[in-house]
Each structure stands twice: as C-alpha cells, then as structure tokens.
Coordinates of C-alpha atoms in Angstrom, one line a residue:
Chain K
M1 CA 134.7 168.3 143.9
A2 CA 132.7 171.3 144.8
D3 CA 129.8 169.0 143.4
W4 CA 130.1 166.2 145.3
S5 CA 130.7 168.8 148.4
R6 CA 127.3 170.2 147.7
R7 CA 125.5 167.7 147.0
R8 CA 126.6 165.7 150.3
F9 CA 125.4 168.9 151.9
L10 CA 122.2 168.9 151.1
R11 CA 121.5 165.5 151.3
T12 CA 123.1 166.0 154.7
G13 CA 120.6 169.0 155.2
A14 CA 117.2 167.0 154.4
V15 CA 117.5 164.7 156.9
A16 CA 118.4 167.5 159.2
T17 CA 115.4 169.0 158.2
A18 CA 113.4 166.1 157.8
G19 CA 113.3 166.0 162.2
S20 CA 113.2 162.4 161.9
L21 CA 115.3 159.8 159.6
S22 CA 112.2 157.8 159.1
A23 CA 110.7 160.5 157.0
C24 CA 113.5 159.5 154.5
Q25 CA 110.4 157.2 153.4
T26 CA 108.8 160.1 151.5
W27 CA 111.7 161.4 149.0
T28 CA 111.5 160.4 145.8
I29 CA 113.9 157.8 144.2
G30 CA 115.2 158.6 140.7
G31 CA 118.1 159.1 138.9
A32 CA 119.3 156.4 136.1
A33 CA 122.2 154.6 136.7
R34 CA 121.5 154.1 140.6
A35 CA 124.3 152.6 142.5
R36 CA 123.8 148.6 144.0
V37 CA 123.9 147.2 147.4
V38 CA 123.5 143.8 148.8
V39 CA 124.1 143.6 152.7
V40 CA 124.1 140.0 153.8
G41 CA 123.0 139.2 156.9
G42 CA 119.6 141.1 158.6
G43 CA 121.4 141.6 162.4
F44 CA 122.3 144.4 163.9
A45 CA 124.8 144.8 162.0
G46 CA 123.5 144.5 158.5
A47 CA 119.8 146.2 159.6
T48 CA 121.5 149.0 160.8
A49 CA 123.5 149.2 157.5
A50 CA 120.7 148.5 155.1
K51 CA 118.5 151.7 156.9
F52 CA 121.3 153.9 157.0
I53 CA 122.3 153.4 153.6
R54 CA 118.9 154.1 152.3
C55 CA 118.6 156.9 154.6
Y56 CA 122.1 158.9 153.6
D57 CA 121.3 158.4 150.0
P58 CA 117.4 157.1 148.5
T59 CA 118.7 156.8 145.0
I60 CA 121.1 154.0 146.0
D61 CA 119.1 150.1 145.8
V62 CA 119.8 148.6 148.8
T63 CA 119.3 144.6 148.8
L64 CA 119.5 142.8 152.3
I65 CA 119.3 139.1 152.1
E66 CA 118.6 137.1 154.7
P67 CA 117.1 134.1 155.1
K68 CA 114.7 134.3 158.2
S69 CA 112.0 136.4 158.2
A70 CA 112.5 137.2 161.5
Y71 CA 115.3 138.2 163.6
I72 CA 115.7 136.6 166.8
T73 CA 117.6 139.1 169.2
C74 CA 120.6 138.2 171.3
P75 CA 120.8 141.4 173.2
A76 CA 118.1 140.3 176.1
S77 CA 118.1 136.4 176.3
N78 CA 119.6 135.4 179.1
W79 CA 116.8 137.5 180.2
T80 CA 114.3 134.7 179.3
L81 CA 116.1 132.6 181.6
A82 CA 115.1 134.4 184.4
G83 CA 111.2 134.9 183.4
L84 CA 111.7 138.2 182.5
L85 CA 111.2 138.6 179.9
K86 CA 109.1 136.1 176.9
P87 CA 111.5 134.8 174.0
A88 CA 109.1 135.8 171.4
R89 CA 109.3 139.2 172.7
L90 CA 113.0 138.7 171.4
L91 CA 111.4 138.7 167.7
V92 CA 111.9 141.3 165.3
D93 CA 110.8 141.3 161.5
Y94 CA 111.5 143.4 158.3
R95 CA 108.6 145.0 157.6
D96 CA 110.1 148.9 158.4
L97 CA 113.4 148.1 156.5
V98 CA 111.1 147.1 153.4
D99 CA 108.1 149.7 153.7
R100 CA 109.4 152.4 154.9
Y101 CA 113.1 152.2 153.6
Q102 CA 112.2 150.5 150.7
V103 CA 114.6 148.4 151.3
R104 CA 114.6 145.1 148.6
L105 CA 114.8 141.5 151.1
I106 CA 115.4 138.4 148.9
G107 CA 114.5 135.3 152.2
D108 CA 117.7 133.6 150.7
R109 CA 120.8 132.3 151.6
V110 CA 124.6 133.2 149.5
A111 CA 125.6 130.4 148.5
A112 CA 129.5 131.9 146.9
I113 CA 130.7 135.0 146.4
D114 CA 132.6 136.0 143.2
A115 CA 134.0 139.0 144.1
D116 CA 136.1 139.5 141.0
R117 CA 132.7 139.8 138.6
R118 CA 130.8 142.2 141.5
K119 CA 128.2 138.9 142.6
L120 CA 126.5 137.0 144.9
V121 CA 125.2 133.4 144.0
L122 CA 122.0 132.7 145.6
A123 CA 121.2 129.2 147.1
D124 CA 117.9 129.8 145.0
G125 CA 120.9 129.5 141.8
D126 CA 119.7 132.9 141.7
S127 CA 122.3 135.5 140.6
L128 CA 122.8 139.2 142.6
R129 CA 125.5 142.0 141.5
Y130 CA 126.7 144.7 143.4
D131 CA 128.6 147.3 143.6
R132 CA 129.3 147.4 146.8
L133 CA 128.9 144.7 149.2
V134 CA 128.5 145.1 152.9
L135 CA 128.7 141.4 154.6
A136 CA 127.3 141.1 158.4
P137 CA 126.7 137.3 158.6
G138 CA 127.5 137.2 162.6
I139 CA 129.8 134.5 164.0
D140 CA 130.0 130.8 163.7
F141 CA 131.7 127.6 166.0
D142 CA 134.8 126.5 165.4
W143 CA 133.1 122.9 166.1
Q144 CA 136.8 121.3 166.1
A145 CA 137.8 122.4 169.0
I146 CA 136.0 120.4 171.4
A147 CA 136.0 117.4 170.2
G148 CA 132.7 115.2 170.7
Y149 CA 130.6 118.3 170.4
D150 CA 129.1 119.3 166.7
A151 CA 126.0 121.1 165.9
E152 CA 124.6 118.2 166.4
M153 CA 125.3 117.1 170.3
A154 CA 123.8 121.7 170.6
E155 CA 120.8 120.2 170.8
R156 CA 121.5 118.0 173.8
F157 CA 123.7 120.2 175.0
P158 CA 122.4 123.8 173.7
H159 CA 124.9 126.8 173.5
A160 CA 122.3 129.3 172.9
W161 CA 124.9 131.6 171.6
Q162 CA 122.5 132.5 168.3
A163 CA 118.9 132.8 170.1
G164 CA 116.1 130.9 169.1
P165 CA 115.1 127.4 170.2
Q166 CA 118.6 127.0 171.6
T167 CA 117.5 129.2 173.7
E168 CA 114.7 127.5 174.5
L169 CA 116.0 124.6 175.1
L170 CA 117.5 125.9 177.9
I171 CA 115.0 127.4 178.8
R172 CA 113.5 123.8 180.1
Q173 CA 116.8 122.1 180.5
I174 CA 117.0 124.1 183.1
Q175 CA 113.2 124.4 184.5
A176 CA 113.5 120.5 184.9
L177 CA 116.8 120.3 186.8
P178 CA 116.7 118.6 190.2
D179 CA 116.8 121.2 193.3
G180 CA 120.5 120.4 194.4
G181 CA 121.4 120.4 190.6
R182 CA 124.0 121.6 188.8
V183 CA 124.4 124.0 185.9
L184 CA 128.1 124.2 183.9
I185 CA 128.4 126.9 181.7
C186 CA 131.3 126.8 179.5
A187 CA 132.7 130.2 178.2
P188 CA 134.6 131.1 175.6
P189 CA 138.0 131.8 174.9
D190 CA 138.5 136.0 173.9
P191 CA 137.1 137.3 171.1
Y192 CA 133.7 136.0 171.4
R193 CA 130.2 137.8 170.9
C194 CA 129.1 139.4 173.8
P195 CA 131.8 139.4 176.0
P196 CA 129.8 139.9 179.7
G197 CA 127.7 137.8 178.4
P198 CA 127.9 134.3 179.8
Y199 CA 127.9 135.9 183.4
E200 CA 125.2 138.1 182.9
R201 CA 123.8 134.3 181.8
A202 CA 125.4 132.6 185.0
S203 CA 123.3 135.5 187.0
L204 CA 120.0 135.1 186.0
I205 CA 120.2 131.4 185.9
A206 CA 121.0 131.9 189.6
F207 CA 118.7 134.7 189.9
W208 CA 115.8 131.9 188.4
L209 CA 117.0 129.3 190.6
K210 CA 117.5 131.3 194.4
Q211 CA 113.4 131.3 193.9
H212 CA 113.2 127.4 191.8
K213 CA 115.4 125.3 193.3
P214 CA 117.5 127.1 195.7
N215 CA 119.8 124.1 196.0
A216 CA 120.7 124.0 192.5
K217 CA 124.2 126.1 191.2
V218 CA 125.2 127.4 189.0
V219 CA 129.4 127.2 187.7
I220 CA 130.8 129.0 185.2
L221 CA 134.2 127.2 183.6
D222 CA 135.8 129.8 182.2
P223 CA 139.7 129.7 179.8
K224 CA 139.9 133.1 180.7
P225 CA 142.3 134.7 183.4
S226 CA 139.3 137.4 183.9
F227 CA 136.2 138.7 181.9
S228 CA 134.2 142.1 181.1
K229 CA 132.7 144.1 183.9
Q230 CA 134.4 141.2 186.9
K231 CA 134.4 143.3 189.9
L232 CA 131.0 144.8 189.7
F233 CA 129.4 140.8 188.8
E234 CA 131.6 139.8 191.6
S235 CA 130.3 142.0 194.3
G236 CA 126.6 141.3 192.8
W237 CA 126.9 137.9 192.6
R238 CA 128.4 138.6 196.1
R239 CA 124.7 140.2 197.4
Y240 CA 121.9 137.1 196.0
F241 CA 124.6 134.6 195.7
G242 CA 126.7 134.2 198.5
Y243 CA 129.8 134.5 196.1
G244 CA 132.7 133.4 198.2
T245 CA 130.9 131.3 200.1
P246 CA 130.6 127.2 201.3
A247 CA 126.9 127.7 200.6
A248 CA 127.3 130.0 197.0
S249 CA 125.2 129.5 194.0
I250 CA 127.3 131.1 191.6
E251 CA 130.9 129.4 190.9
W252 CA 133.5 130.4 188.4
L253 CA 136.4 128.5 187.7
S254 CA 139.3 129.8 185.5
I255 CA 140.8 127.4 183.8
A256 CA 142.9 129.9 182.0
N257 CA 146.1 127.4 180.1
N258 CA 144.2 124.8 180.3
P259 CA 140.8 124.9 177.9
V260 CA 137.6 122.3 177.6
V261 CA 138.8 119.2 174.7
R262 CA 136.1 116.7 174.5
L263 CA 132.9 116.2 176.0
E264 CA 131.2 113.4 177.0
A265 CA 128.3 113.2 176.7
A266 CA 127.1 109.9 178.1
G267 CA 128.7 111.2 181.8
R268 CA 127.4 114.9 180.8
A269 CA 130.8 115.9 181.8
V270 CA 133.9 118.0 179.8
V271 CA 137.2 117.6 180.0
T272 CA 140.0 119.6 179.8
D273 CA 143.5 119.7 177.8
F274 CA 145.3 118.6 181.6
G275 CA 142.6 115.9 181.9
D276 CA 139.8 117.5 184.2
R277 CA 136.7 116.8 184.5
F278 CA 133.5 118.9 185.4
T279 CA 130.4 117.2 184.8
G280 CA 126.9 119.3 185.2
D281 CA 123.3 118.3 184.9
V282 CA 122.5 121.0 182.5
L283 CA 125.9 121.6 179.9
N284 CA 125.6 125.3 178.4
I285 CA 129.1 125.0 176.6
I286 CA 129.4 127.9 174.6
P287 CA 132.1 127.0 171.8
P288 CA 135.2 129.5 170.1
Q289 CA 134.2 131.4 167.6
R290 CA 134.9 133.0 164.3
A291 CA 133.6 134.4 162.0
G292 CA 130.4 133.6 160.1
R293 CA 130.8 131.1 157.2
I294 CA 130.3 133.2 154.3
A295 CA 132.9 135.0 155.4
A296 CA 135.3 132.5 155.7
Q297 CA 134.2 131.1 151.6
A298 CA 134.9 134.4 150.8
G299 CA 138.4 134.0 151.5
L300 CA 138.2 138.1 153.5
T301 CA 139.1 136.2 156.7
D302 CA 142.4 135.7 158.5
A303 CA 144.2 133.2 160.3
G304 CA 142.2 134.1 164.0
G305 CA 139.1 133.0 161.4
W306 CA 138.0 137.0 161.5
C307 CA 137.6 140.0 159.0
P308 CA 140.6 142.3 159.3
V309 CA 139.5 145.9 157.7
D310 CA 140.2 148.9 157.1
P311 CA 138.3 150.7 160.0
W312 CA 137.2 154.4 157.9
T313 CA 135.7 152.6 155.1
S314 CA 134.6 149.6 157.2
R315 CA 136.2 147.8 153.7
S316 CA 137.7 144.5 153.9
R317 CA 141.7 144.0 153.9
F318 CA 141.3 141.2 151.1
N319 CA 139.0 143.4 148.6
E320 CA 137.4 146.8 148.2
F321 CA 134.7 146.9 147.4
I322 CA 133.3 144.1 150.6
H323 CA 132.8 146.1 153.3
V324 CA 133.0 143.6 156.5
I325 CA 130.7 144.9 159.8
G326 CA 129.6 143.3 163.6
D327 CA 130.2 140.5 165.0
A328 CA 132.4 138.6 161.5
A329 CA 134.3 142.0 161.1
D330 CA 138.6 142.9 163.9
Y331 CA 137.1 145.6 164.6
A332 CA 139.4 144.8 168.2
P333 CA 139.7 146.8 170.7
I334 CA 136.6 147.7 169.9
P335 CA 133.8 144.4 171.2
K336 CA 132.2 142.6 169.8
S337 CA 128.4 143.9 170.7
A338 CA 125.5 144.5 169.4
F339 CA 125.4 148.0 170.1
A340 CA 129.2 147.7 169.1
A341 CA 127.3 146.7 165.3
N342 CA 125.5 149.8 165.1
S343 CA 128.1 151.9 165.2
E344 CA 130.0 149.9 163.2
A345 CA 127.3 150.4 160.4
K346 CA 126.3 153.9 160.7
V347 CA 130.3 154.0 159.5
C348 CA 129.7 151.7 157.0
A349 CA 127.1 153.2 155.7
R350 CA 128.9 156.7 155.6
A351 CA 131.3 155.2 154.0
V352 CA 129.4 153.1 151.6
V353 CA 127.8 156.0 150.0
D354 CA 130.7 159.0 150.1
L355 CA 132.6 156.3 148.0
L356 CA 129.5 155.0 145.5
N357 CA 129.7 159.1 145.4
G358 CA 133.4 160.0 144.6
C359 CA 133.8 161.5 147.7
P360 CA 136.1 161.0 151.0
P361 CA 134.1 158.9 153.9
P362 CA 134.4 161.8 157.2
E363 CA 136.1 160.8 160.1
P364 CA 134.7 157.7 161.9
H365 CA 133.1 157.5 166.1
W366 CA 132.4 154.6 167.2
L367 CA 130.8 153.9 170.2
N368 CA 130.4 150.6 172.9
T369 CA 128.1 150.9 175.7
C370 CA 126.9 147.2 177.1
Y371 CA 124.7 146.8 179.5
S372 CA 123.8 143.6 181.8
L373 CA 121.6 142.6 184.6
I374 CA 122.4 140.2 187.3
A375 CA 118.8 140.5 189.0
P376 CA 116.0 142.3 188.3
D377 CA 116.3 145.8 190.1
H378 CA 120.4 145.7 189.2
G379 CA 122.1 146.8 186.2
I380 CA 125.7 147.2 185.5
S381 CA 127.2 149.1 182.4
V382 CA 130.7 149.1 180.8
A383 CA 131.1 152.1 177.8
M384 CA 134.3 153.7 175.5
V385 CA 133.9 156.7 172.9
Y386 CA 136.7 155.3 170.5
R387 CA 138.6 156.8 166.9
L388 CA 141.4 156.3 164.9
N389 CA 145.1 157.4 165.9
A390 CA 147.7 156.8 163.2
G391 CA 145.1 154.4 161.3
R392 CA 144.7 152.0 164.8
I393 CA 141.3 152.0 166.2
A394 CA 142.0 153.0 169.7
P395 CA 139.7 153.8 173.1
V396 CA 139.7 157.7 174.0
P397 CA 142.1 157.9 177.0
G398 CA 139.7 159.8 180.3
A399 CA 136.8 158.6 179.0
G400 CA 134.2 155.5 179.4
G401 CA 135.0 152.4 181.9
V402 CA 132.9 151.2 184.0
S403 CA 129.2 151.9 186.2
A404 CA 129.1 152.6 189.4
D405 CA 128.3 150.1 192.6
S406 CA 126.2 151.8 194.2
P407 CA 123.0 150.6 195.6
A408 CA 121.7 154.3 193.5
A409 CA 123.2 153.4 190.4
V410 CA 122.6 149.7 190.3
A411 CA 118.9 150.4 190.1
L412 CA 119.3 153.6 187.3
E413 CA 121.0 151.0 185.1
A414 CA 118.7 148.5 185.3
G415 CA 116.1 151.0 183.8
Y416 CA 118.6 152.1 182.0
A417 CA 119.3 148.4 180.6
V418 CA 116.0 147.5 179.6
A419 CA 115.0 151.5 177.5
A420 CA 118.8 150.7 175.5
Y421 CA 117.5 147.1 174.1
R422 CA 114.4 148.6 173.7
N423 CA 116.0 151.7 171.1
L424 CA 119.1 149.8 170.1
R425 CA 116.1 147.3 168.3
K426 CA 114.0 150.4 166.8
D427 CA 117.2 152.4 166.0
S428 CA 118.8 149.3 164.2
F429 CA 115.0 147.6 162.5
E430 CA 112.5 150.6 162.8
Chain W
M1 CA 136.2 172.4 149.2
L2 CA 133.5 171.4 152.2
T3 CA 132.8 174.7 154.1
S4 CA 134.3 174.8 157.4
A5 CA 130.5 174.3 158.0
A6 CA 129.5 171.5 156.1
R7 CA 132.5 169.8 157.6
A8 CA 131.6 170.7 161.7
D9 CA 128.5 169.5 160.3
F10 CA 129.4 166.0 158.9
A11 CA 131.7 165.4 162.1
A12 CA 128.3 166.2 164.2
E13 CA 126.6 164.1 162.0
A14 CA 129.0 161.1 162.2
I15 CA 128.8 161.5 166.3
A16 CA 125.0 162.3 166.2
A17 CA 124.5 158.9 165.1
N18 CA 126.2 156.9 167.9
C19 CA 123.4 159.7 171.0
T20 CA 120.2 157.9 169.1
I21 CA 121.4 153.8 169.7
C22 CA 120.0 154.5 173.3
H23 CA 118.1 157.9 173.1
A24 CA 115.1 158.1 171.4
R25 CA 114.7 160.7 168.9
E26 CA 110.3 161.3 169.5
D27 CA 108.0 159.3 171.8
G28 CA 110.1 159.0 175.2
D29 CA 108.6 156.1 176.4
V30 CA 112.1 154.2 176.3
G31 CA 112.8 155.3 180.0
M32 CA 115.9 158.2 178.5
P33 CA 115.1 161.1 177.9
A34 CA 114.1 162.2 174.2
L35 CA 116.7 163.8 172.1
A36 CA 114.2 166.1 169.7
D37 CA 111.7 167.2 173.2
Q38 CA 115.6 169.3 174.0
S39 CA 117.1 172.2 172.4
A40 CA 120.1 173.0 171.2
E41 CA 121.3 175.2 174.3
K42 CA 120.1 172.9 176.5
L43 CA 121.5 169.8 174.9
R44 CA 124.9 171.8 175.1
Q45 CA 124.7 173.0 178.3
S46 CA 124.4 169.2 180.1
L47 CA 127.0 167.5 177.8
L48 CA 129.5 169.9 179.6
D49 CA 127.3 169.6 182.8
F50 CA 128.4 165.5 182.4
K51 CA 131.7 165.7 180.9
Y52 CA 133.4 168.3 183.3
D53 CA 130.7 166.1 186.5
R54 CA 128.7 169.1 187.6
K55 CA 126.1 167.1 186.4
T56 CA 125.6 163.8 187.9
A57 CA 124.6 160.8 185.3
T58 CA 125.0 156.7 185.3
L59 CA 126.5 157.0 182.3
M60 CA 126.7 159.6 180.2
N61 CA 129.6 161.2 182.4
R62 CA 132.2 158.0 181.1
I63 CA 130.9 159.4 177.1
A64 CA 130.8 163.1 177.3
K65 CA 134.9 162.9 178.2
G66 CA 135.9 161.8 174.8
Y67 CA 134.6 164.4 173.0
S68 CA 136.3 168.1 172.8
D69 CA 134.2 170.7 174.4
T70 CA 134.2 172.1 170.3
E71 CA 132.7 168.5 169.3
L72 CA 130.2 168.3 171.7
A73 CA 128.9 172.1 171.0
V74 CA 128.5 170.7 167.2
V75 CA 126.3 167.9 168.1
A76 CA 124.5 169.3 170.5
D77 CA 123.5 172.0 167.6
Y78 CA 123.1 169.2 165.4
L79 CA 120.6 167.1 166.9
G80 CA 119.1 170.6 168.9
K81 CA 117.8 171.4 165.3
R82 CA 116.6 168.0 164.3

C-alpha cells in the first residue's frame, strides 16, 4: 500500500512539475515487465486515452489500432455546410501521439477479440496480446431500422454522421439544390452521437441557403418530442429564419411514436410507421445508432446496442480487462459528445494506470460542454458537471444548464465555440 | 495510506483534467485564457467569484457551481503550480 502510494505520488508530482503534459515525451521509459495496453479506435476517446495513459505512466506500452491515417472530426463538420470551414481543416493526424507520446500506431482493423486469452487478431492476421484493452470504436448504424436504407443507399442519401466523404457529398448536394428546393433532415432517436447535431446542421444549412437559394428550406423530421437546447435553437431560428411563420426557412416536425420506417429512393421520400410520406430534394437520413461493430462482436453490448460499463473504472460490465469509452459506451446521463469522450478517456486512463499498478483509482470527475452555432456570430452552449452518486453517474444539482439568450452572450459563445473546438482537438491529439 | 496532501492532489488532477479540454495550458491563441498565465491565488479567486456570481461569464458560472469551495481551491493550487 505504502509503496504504490509513494510511486503514484511521485508520478503525479512529476507531471505537475513538468509544467506541461507534453514534457512526458522526454521521460525515460524503463522497467523489465512493461504492462501492455491496446487502444482500439483513434477518435476523441481513443486518442485521449492513449495519450494520457502514456502521460500518467510512461512505463506502460500503449498501442493504438486505427485503420485510418488521419481522423476527420465530427465536431465542426456542420460548419463546413455553411462554408465556414473547409472540410480539409477537419483532419487531424496521429503524428504527435507517436512522436511526442511514443504511442505505437498500427494502421489496421481489429478482426476479432479473444477476451479469454486477452488477445486481438488484426485484419492482416497478426495477433496482439494486452493486459488491458481500451475499446473506443464509436458508433455503428442500425441499417435494419429503415427499409431500403443501407450503407450503399447512404452514398446517395448521405447521413454525414461520420465526417468525411459523406460530409462532402452532402455539401455538393446542397450546393446543387434548386432554389425553392427542400432539404429533409431525418433526425435519429435517442441515444445517438451529438444530441444537438441535427439542429446545428439545420441552422447552418439554412444560413447558407438564405444567401445562395433564398427560397429553399430545411425540414427536420424528428422521432423525438423535444431536443437538446430546443428553446435556444428556436429563438435563433425565429431571429434568422422566420421560424414559426409561413415564410420560415426551417421547419421542425416532431413525429414522436411515428418513426421513419421506409425510404422510397425513386420518389426521394421517406415513409413513417403510420404511412405519412415526406419528400425532399436532398435527403439527409441519420439512422438510429449503436456501439461500433467490434463491441457487439466481442459480446460487450446489451440489448440496447451500447456497452454498459462500471463508471468508476470504465470497465465493461462483461469483461474486467476491457474498458469501453466514448460514444460506444453507455455513460448516460452523460451525452455522446466529443468533449464527454475526452473527459471519459481521462478517467479511463487514470483507472487503467492505477489498476495496472495495483492501486485504487481516484473518484472520477466528468464534465460535458457542448457548443453549437446557429449562425457564424451566434453560439449557444449546454454544460453539466457529473459525478457518482450511489454508484451511478448523476448531474450535480445546481450546476450546468444552457447559455443565456442575449445578443452579448450569443456573440461571445460563437467565439468560444471555435476556441473550444480547437483546444479540444489539441488536448486529445497533440 | 495516502497522505491527505496526496489525496487532494489526485482529486485536483481529476478535476483539472477537464479544465484543459477548453483552456490551453500555454499559448493563449485559442480565445480563452491560458491556464499557465494565471497564479494559483488568481485562479482560486476567479473560480469562487464565478461560483457565487460575483464575476460574469458565459460558461464558467455554470461549471464552478458543480464543485465545493475546497475542490475549487485545490484545483486552483494544482493548476497554479504547473
């Protein structure tokens, strides 16, 4: 007991006196039997976990498995639809994780997880052993939910919910929209990645249309009766887009208990459970979501399709040597945001390091902050502090909430939205 | 057993890990105050002022209310030492 306490104290002290976590790149790595941690998935959760495990304990070997050579951030991807940011600016690579933090990077996919032997098999046939596995595979789509809509059809009617080529396809389709045309956004049911995302997307598409195709409009079809930051979004929509009037360029239609169940590709229409039919010149269909495929394949998901975890350590409820973080994990009531993924990853990194060193992890602290832009100079936010209460994650009473709806606040928050995005990237990947 | 100072440091580290998601440690070019530019004393005062609405902000008032005065003080000390 005394030994691990002293070792951990020294490590924490070393980080504190180094002045910057980036200083850990200069630390000597030693020790004969180095613990091996494998991180699967190089998004905000996985990258942050890999970086911070190395910072908290540089004697641990960390390998990140990610097939893509660069990550395209979903945060800020809606900004590209309004021409506020070029899609290329969403790219972030893994150079710093490798060079500064000595994370070993393997550019491959995981084919299978052999949890009993604590071993991974990669798509190229190689295998890899781990002492602890951190799984951060992000989301997968439920392609069974909407008849006629699958991965292939999404190349015509993009979801753009994993930023990349789909985002660029959606940009091209909106630019080709006839004036007087209609963009139909089909929002997904809860829970899903980025709760305010569909509404920020609608705002920024409408902002672009207003300048280039003033007679076009955006319609949001929503299987939910309400949505994140609703009052603030609707206030902004009234201000810029005539929301609630016959001339509105944004319309929100709640189809609660009557979800979209079918795509009619030829007629560019979606049909609901009750047979209601909605058409659009551009169909942006965001399907229901669940944990990334490898999590289900490894038996780590529950009936809802997400990975239940012990929040104190982020360990899977189904395997004590596998930790799950980010969008794939069930951290409710913490929403599935990139900011929350970073926060969960740091709690996970501390727990992984402490468990490998045989010491109890400290009490976790989580924070979520989420900014959205309604227009380039109009930002809004929601925030919440979370901690454990009787073993469950709970918002701290009296804290958090949404931002003020005043001209001064929304102007400041627009700037902070950009600043927060830039630093979130930096904190996670650099 | 852990000393109370070490325990406070771990709690501070766990809370402070969330501050650095928005606030850069050093260069201040991201539009929010950089943490390294501020002393522990100034940080402690600011955090308490945010919590008790003596200082206006868009977001920090909402976040500071999630922590006890002691937690805000140890986080300020932790960040101020860096």
